[in-house]
Short mmCIF file of C-alpha atoms in Angstrom, two decimals:
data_model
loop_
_atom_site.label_atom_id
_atom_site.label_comp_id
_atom_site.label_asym_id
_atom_site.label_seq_id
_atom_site.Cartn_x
_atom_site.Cartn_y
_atom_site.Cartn_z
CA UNK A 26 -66.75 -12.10 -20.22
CA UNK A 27 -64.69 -14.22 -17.45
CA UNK A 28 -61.45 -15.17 -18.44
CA UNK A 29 -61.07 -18.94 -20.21
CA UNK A 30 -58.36 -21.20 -17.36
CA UNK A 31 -58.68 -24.59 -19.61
CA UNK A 32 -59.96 -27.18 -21.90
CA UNK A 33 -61.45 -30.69 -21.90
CA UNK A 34 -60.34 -32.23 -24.74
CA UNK A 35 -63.44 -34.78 -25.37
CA UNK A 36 -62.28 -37.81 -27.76
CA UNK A 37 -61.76 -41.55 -28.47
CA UNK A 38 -58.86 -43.62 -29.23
CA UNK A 39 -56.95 -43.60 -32.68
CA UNK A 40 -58.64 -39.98 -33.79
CA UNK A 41 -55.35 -37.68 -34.21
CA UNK A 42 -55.84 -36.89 -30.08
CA UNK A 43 -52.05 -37.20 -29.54
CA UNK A 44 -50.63 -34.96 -32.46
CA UNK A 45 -53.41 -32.83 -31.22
CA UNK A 46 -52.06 -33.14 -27.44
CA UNK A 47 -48.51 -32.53 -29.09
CA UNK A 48 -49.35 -29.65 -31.00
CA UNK A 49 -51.08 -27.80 -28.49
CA UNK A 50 -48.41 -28.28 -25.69
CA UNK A 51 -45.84 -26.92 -28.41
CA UNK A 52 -47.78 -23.59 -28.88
CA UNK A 53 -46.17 -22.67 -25.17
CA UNK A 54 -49.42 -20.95 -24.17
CA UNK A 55 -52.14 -24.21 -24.16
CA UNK A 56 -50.56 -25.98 -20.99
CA UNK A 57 -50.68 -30.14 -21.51
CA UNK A 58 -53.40 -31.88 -22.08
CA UNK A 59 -52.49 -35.24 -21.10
CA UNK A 60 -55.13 -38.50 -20.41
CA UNK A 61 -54.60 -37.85 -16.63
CA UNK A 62 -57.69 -39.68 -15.72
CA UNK A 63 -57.57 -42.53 -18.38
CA UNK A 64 -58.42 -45.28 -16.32
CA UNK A 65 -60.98 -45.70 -13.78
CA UNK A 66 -58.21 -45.97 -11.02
CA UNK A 67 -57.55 -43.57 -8.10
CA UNK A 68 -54.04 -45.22 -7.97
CA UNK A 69 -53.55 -45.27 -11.01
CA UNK A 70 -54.26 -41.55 -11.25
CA UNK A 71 -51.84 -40.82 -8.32
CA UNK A 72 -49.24 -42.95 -10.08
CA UNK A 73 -49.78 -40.87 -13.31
CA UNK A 74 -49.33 -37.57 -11.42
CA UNK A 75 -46.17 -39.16 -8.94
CA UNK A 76 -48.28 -39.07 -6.30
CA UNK A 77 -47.92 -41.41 -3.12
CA UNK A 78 -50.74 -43.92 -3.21
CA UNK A 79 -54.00 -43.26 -1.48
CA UNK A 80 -53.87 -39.41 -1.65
CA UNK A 81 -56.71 -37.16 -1.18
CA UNK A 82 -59.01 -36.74 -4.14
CA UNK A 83 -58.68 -32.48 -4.22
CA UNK A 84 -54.62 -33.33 -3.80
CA UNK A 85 -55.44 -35.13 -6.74
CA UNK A 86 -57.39 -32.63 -8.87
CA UNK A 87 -55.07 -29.93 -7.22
CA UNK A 88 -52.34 -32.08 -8.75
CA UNK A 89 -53.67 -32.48 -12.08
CA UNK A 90 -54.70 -28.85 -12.09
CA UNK A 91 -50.35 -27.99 -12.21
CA UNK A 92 -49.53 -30.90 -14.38
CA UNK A 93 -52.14 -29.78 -16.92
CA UNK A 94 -51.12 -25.95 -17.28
CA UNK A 95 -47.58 -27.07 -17.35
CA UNK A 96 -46.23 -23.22 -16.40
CA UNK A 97 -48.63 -22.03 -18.82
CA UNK A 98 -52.02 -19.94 -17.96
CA UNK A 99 -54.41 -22.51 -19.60
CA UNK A 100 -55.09 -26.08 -18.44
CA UNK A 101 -55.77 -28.76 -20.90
CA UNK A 102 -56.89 -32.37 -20.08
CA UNK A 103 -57.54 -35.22 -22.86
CA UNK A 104 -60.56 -37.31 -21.73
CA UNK A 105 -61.58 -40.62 -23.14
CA UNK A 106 -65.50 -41.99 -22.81
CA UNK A 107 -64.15 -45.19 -21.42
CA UNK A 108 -63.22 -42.95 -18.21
CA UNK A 109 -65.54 -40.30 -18.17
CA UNK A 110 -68.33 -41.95 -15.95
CA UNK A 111 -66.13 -42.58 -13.04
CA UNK A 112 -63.89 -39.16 -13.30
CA UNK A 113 -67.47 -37.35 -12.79
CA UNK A 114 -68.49 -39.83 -10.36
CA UNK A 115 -65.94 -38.59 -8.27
CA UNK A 116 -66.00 -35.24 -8.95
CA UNK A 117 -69.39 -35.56 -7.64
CA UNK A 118 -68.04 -37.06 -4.60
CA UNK A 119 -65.87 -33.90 -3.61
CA UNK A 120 -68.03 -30.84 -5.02
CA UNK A 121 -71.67 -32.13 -3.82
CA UNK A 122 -73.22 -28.97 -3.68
CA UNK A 123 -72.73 -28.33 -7.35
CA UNK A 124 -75.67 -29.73 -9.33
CA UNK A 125 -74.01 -30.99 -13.46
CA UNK A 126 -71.17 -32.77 -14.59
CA UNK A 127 -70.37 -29.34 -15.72
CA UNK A 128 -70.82 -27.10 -12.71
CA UNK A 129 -67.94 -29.62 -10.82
CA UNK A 130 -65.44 -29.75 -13.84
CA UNK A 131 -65.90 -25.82 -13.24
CA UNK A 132 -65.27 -26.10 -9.34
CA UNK A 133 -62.34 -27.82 -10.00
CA UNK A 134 -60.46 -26.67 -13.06
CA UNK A 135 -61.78 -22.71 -13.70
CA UNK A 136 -63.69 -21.45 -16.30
CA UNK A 137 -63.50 -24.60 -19.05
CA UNK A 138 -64.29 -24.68 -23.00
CA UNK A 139 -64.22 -27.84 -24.46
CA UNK A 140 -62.91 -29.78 -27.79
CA UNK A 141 -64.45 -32.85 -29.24
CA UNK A 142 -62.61 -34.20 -31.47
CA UNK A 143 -63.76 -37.29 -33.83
CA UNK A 144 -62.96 -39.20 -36.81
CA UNK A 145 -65.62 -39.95 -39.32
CA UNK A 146 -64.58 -42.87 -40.79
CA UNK A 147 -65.21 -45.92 -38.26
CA UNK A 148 -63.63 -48.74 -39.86
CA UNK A 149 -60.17 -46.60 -40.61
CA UNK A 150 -60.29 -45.63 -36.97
CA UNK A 151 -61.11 -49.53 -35.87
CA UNK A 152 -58.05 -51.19 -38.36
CA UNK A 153 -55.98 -48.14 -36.45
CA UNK A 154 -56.60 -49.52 -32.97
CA UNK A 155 -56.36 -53.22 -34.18
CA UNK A 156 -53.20 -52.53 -35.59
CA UNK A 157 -51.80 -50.86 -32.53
CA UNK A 158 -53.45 -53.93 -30.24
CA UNK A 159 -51.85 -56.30 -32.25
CA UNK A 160 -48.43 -54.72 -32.66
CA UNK A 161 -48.06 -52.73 -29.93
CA UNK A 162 -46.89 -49.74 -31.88
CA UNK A 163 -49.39 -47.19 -30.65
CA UNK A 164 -47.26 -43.99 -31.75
CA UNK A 165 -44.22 -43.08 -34.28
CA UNK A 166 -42.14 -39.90 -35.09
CA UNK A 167 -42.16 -38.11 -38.13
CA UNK A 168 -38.78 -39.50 -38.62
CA UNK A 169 -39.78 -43.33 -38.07
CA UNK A 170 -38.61 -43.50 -34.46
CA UNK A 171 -41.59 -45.03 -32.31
CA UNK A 172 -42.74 -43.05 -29.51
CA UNK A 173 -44.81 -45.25 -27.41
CA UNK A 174 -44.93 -49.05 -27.50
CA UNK A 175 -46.92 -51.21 -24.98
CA UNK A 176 -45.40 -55.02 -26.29
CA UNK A 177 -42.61 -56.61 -28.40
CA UNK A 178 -43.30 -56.45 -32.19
CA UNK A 179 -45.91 -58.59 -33.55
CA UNK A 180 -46.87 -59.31 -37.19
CA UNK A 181 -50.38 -58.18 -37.13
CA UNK A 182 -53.61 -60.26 -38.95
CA UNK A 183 -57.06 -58.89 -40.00
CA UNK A 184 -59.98 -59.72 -37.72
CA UNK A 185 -63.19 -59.06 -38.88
CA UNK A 186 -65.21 -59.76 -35.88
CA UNK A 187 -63.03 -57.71 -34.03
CA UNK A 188 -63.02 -54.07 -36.45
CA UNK A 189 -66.94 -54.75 -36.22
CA UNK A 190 -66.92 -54.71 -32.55
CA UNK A 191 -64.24 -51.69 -32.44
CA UNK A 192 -66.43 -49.70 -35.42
CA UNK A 193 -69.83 -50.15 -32.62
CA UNK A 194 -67.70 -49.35 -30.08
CA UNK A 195 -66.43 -45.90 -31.69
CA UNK A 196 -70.25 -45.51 -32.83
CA UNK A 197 -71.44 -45.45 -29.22
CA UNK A 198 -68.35 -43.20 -27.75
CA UNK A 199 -69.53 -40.37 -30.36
CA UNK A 200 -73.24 -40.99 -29.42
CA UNK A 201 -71.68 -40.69 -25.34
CA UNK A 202 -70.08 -37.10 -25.98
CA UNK A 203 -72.94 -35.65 -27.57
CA UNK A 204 -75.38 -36.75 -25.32
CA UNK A 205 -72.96 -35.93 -22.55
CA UNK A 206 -72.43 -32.10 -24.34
CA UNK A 207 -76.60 -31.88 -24.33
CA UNK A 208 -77.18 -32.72 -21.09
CA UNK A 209 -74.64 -30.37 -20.08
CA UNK A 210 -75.91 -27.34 -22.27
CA UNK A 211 -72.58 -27.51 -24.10
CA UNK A 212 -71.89 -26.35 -27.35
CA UNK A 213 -67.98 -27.96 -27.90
CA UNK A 214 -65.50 -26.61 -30.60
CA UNK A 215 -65.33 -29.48 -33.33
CA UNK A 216 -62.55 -30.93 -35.03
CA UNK A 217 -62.50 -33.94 -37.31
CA UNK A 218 -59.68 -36.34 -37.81
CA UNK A 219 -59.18 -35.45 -41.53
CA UNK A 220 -58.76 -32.13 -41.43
CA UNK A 221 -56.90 -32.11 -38.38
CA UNK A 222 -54.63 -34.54 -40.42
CA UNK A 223 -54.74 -32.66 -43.96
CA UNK A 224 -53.86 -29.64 -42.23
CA UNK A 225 -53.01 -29.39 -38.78
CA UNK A 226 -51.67 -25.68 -37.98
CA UNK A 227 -55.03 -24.59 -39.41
CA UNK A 228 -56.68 -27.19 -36.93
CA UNK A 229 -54.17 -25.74 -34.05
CA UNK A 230 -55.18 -22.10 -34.85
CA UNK A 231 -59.03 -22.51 -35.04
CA UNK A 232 -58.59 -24.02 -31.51
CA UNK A 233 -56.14 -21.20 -30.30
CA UNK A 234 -58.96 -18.54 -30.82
CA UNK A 235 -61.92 -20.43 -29.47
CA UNK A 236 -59.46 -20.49 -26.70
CA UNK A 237 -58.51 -16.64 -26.75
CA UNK A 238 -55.30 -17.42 -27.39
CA UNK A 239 -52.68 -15.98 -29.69
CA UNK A 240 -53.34 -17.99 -32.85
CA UNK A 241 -49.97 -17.22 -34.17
CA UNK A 242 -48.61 -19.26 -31.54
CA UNK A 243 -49.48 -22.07 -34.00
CA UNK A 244 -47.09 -20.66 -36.98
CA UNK A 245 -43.98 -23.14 -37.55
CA UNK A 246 -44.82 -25.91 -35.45
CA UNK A 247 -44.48 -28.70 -36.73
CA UNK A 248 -46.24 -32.05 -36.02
CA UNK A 249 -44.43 -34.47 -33.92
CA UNK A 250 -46.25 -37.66 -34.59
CA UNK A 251 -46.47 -39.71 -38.11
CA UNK A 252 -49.55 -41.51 -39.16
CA UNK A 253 -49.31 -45.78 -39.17
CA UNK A 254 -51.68 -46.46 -41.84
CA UNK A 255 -49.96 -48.02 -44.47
CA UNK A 256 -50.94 -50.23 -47.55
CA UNK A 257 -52.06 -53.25 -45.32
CA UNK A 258 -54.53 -50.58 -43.31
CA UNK A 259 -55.81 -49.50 -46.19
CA UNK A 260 -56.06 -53.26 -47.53
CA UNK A 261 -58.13 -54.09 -44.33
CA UNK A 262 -60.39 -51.36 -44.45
CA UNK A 263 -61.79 -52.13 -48.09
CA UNK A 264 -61.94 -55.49 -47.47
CA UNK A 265 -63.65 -55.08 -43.95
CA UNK A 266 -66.38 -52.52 -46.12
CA UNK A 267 -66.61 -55.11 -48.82
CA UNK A 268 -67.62 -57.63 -46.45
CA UNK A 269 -70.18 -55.85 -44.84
CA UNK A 270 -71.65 -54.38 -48.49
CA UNK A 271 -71.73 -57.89 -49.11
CA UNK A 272 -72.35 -60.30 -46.37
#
């Protein structure tokens, strides 16, 4: 059985992917799977790796390849649907004698397994990524401290047109990976949202053996990021269903 050399971590926004990400890097032995092709944007990409712009797609992938072990023996990359079409685009561009999406992701990263990771309930995961739009608070420490912020804090308001359109949207990323994983002859390692959240070093070891990994690399680590959803989420989201059970 060839050795496993990485991961694809195969997601959407607002699913647990960052405590995931988090957890994984703090194991020591799962490199770091970062979103190192999360927009369709060559320079953006070479930004993200501190890269000059206009470098050489395999620099690129080369680059990513380092930055996604991180010292370790596995890579790990976080990859988002929204992004997906043009990273194998490209990939297609630089290995054209390899036939799949698969057979390329191989060429360029080893011997891969791969994650998808989802969260069932639609609407929670929709308020989630209205909230963060609004606000701007995308991620917070277990101790309150934010982690990442993209704008000045706003008071956010519920917008039911606009959960509707994130709930379809979320619909038709899951419906993407799993036709994706099918036409790739891919059987992925699942994890949901809830029980990564109700109990994430079980969530972190099932992952560190479908990765042949020392699983208790996962005992005492503790999660780094806090969930947002608070009383006015959980306002929004039964209002939001009650709407729709009752139009």
């Amino acid at each position: 059985m060839s050795t496993i050399e990485g991961y694809i971590l195969c997601t959407a926004p607002r699913s647990g992917s960052t405590m995931l990400c988090r957890l994984l890097t703090a194991t020591g032995v799962a490199g770091k799977p970062e979103s190192l092709f999360h927009r369709p944007s060559l320079s953006d990409w070479c930004a993200g790796l501190n890269l000059v712009p206009d470098t050489p797609l395999a620099q690129i992938i080369a680059a990513a390849r380092q930055t996604g072990r991180a010292g370790t023996g596995m890579f790990g990359l976080r990859l988002q649907p929204h992004s997906a079409p043009f990273f194998f685009d490209l990939l297609a561009t630089l290995y054209p004698d390899h036939d799949s999406d698969y057979a390329r992701l191989t060429a360029a990263f080893g011997n891969l397994r791969f994650l998808h990771l989802t969260r069932a309930d639609k609407v929670a995961q929709a308020v989630s990524l209205l909230r963060a739009e609004q606000s701007g608070l995308w991620q917070k420490a277990p101790d309150g401290s934010e982690i990442e912020r993209t704008a000045p804090p706003q008071e956010p308001h519920y917008d039911a047109p606009a959960i509707a359109e994130h709930v379809a949207s979320f619909k038709a990323y899951d419906d993407d990976w799993r036709n994706w994983f099918k036409s790739q002859n891919i059987t992925p390692h699942r994890i949901t949202y809830d029980a990564l959240s109700d109990d994430p070093l079980r969530a972190l070891t099932g992952i560190l053996n479908h990765l042949d990994l020392d699983p208790k690399q996962a005992e005492n680590i503790t999660p780094r990021t806090a969930k947002l959803a608070d009383a006015t989420s959980a306002a929004w989201i039964r209002q939001f269903k009650a709407d729709q059970a009752n139009p």
